[in-house]
XYZ file of C-alpha atoms in Angstrom:
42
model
C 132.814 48.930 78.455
C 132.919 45.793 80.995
C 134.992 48.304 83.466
C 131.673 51.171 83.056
C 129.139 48.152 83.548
C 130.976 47.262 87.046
C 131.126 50.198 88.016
C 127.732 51.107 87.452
C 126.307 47.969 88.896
C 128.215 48.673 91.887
C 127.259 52.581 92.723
C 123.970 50.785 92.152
C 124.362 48.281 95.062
C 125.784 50.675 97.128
C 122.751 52.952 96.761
C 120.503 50.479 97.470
C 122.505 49.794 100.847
C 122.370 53.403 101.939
C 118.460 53.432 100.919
C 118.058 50.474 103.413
C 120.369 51.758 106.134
C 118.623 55.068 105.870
C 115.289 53.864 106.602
C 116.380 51.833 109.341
C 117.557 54.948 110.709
C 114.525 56.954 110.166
C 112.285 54.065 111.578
C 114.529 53.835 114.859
C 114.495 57.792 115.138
C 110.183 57.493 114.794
C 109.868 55.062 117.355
C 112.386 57.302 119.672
C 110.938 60.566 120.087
C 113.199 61.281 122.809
C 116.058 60.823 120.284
C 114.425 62.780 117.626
C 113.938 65.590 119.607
C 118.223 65.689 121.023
C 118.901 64.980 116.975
C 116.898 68.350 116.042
C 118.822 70.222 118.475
C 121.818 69.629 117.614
């Protein structure tokens, strides 16, 4: 049971790293049109 509870605790960490890195990435991508645009046409 200890082994689930790490485990779950830490896919829960991890998800709340990606959230954060994620909108970081949006935020940068809003402020760089320019960027945006190349990302889109790709």
């Amino acid at each position: 049971m200890r082994t689930l509870a790490v485990v779950l605790t830490t896919m829960a960490i991890e998800g709340a790293l990606i959230i954060i890195i994620l909108e970081r990435y949006f935020v940068i991508l809003l402020k760089k049109p320019a960027q945006k645009e190349l990302l889109w046409r790709d």
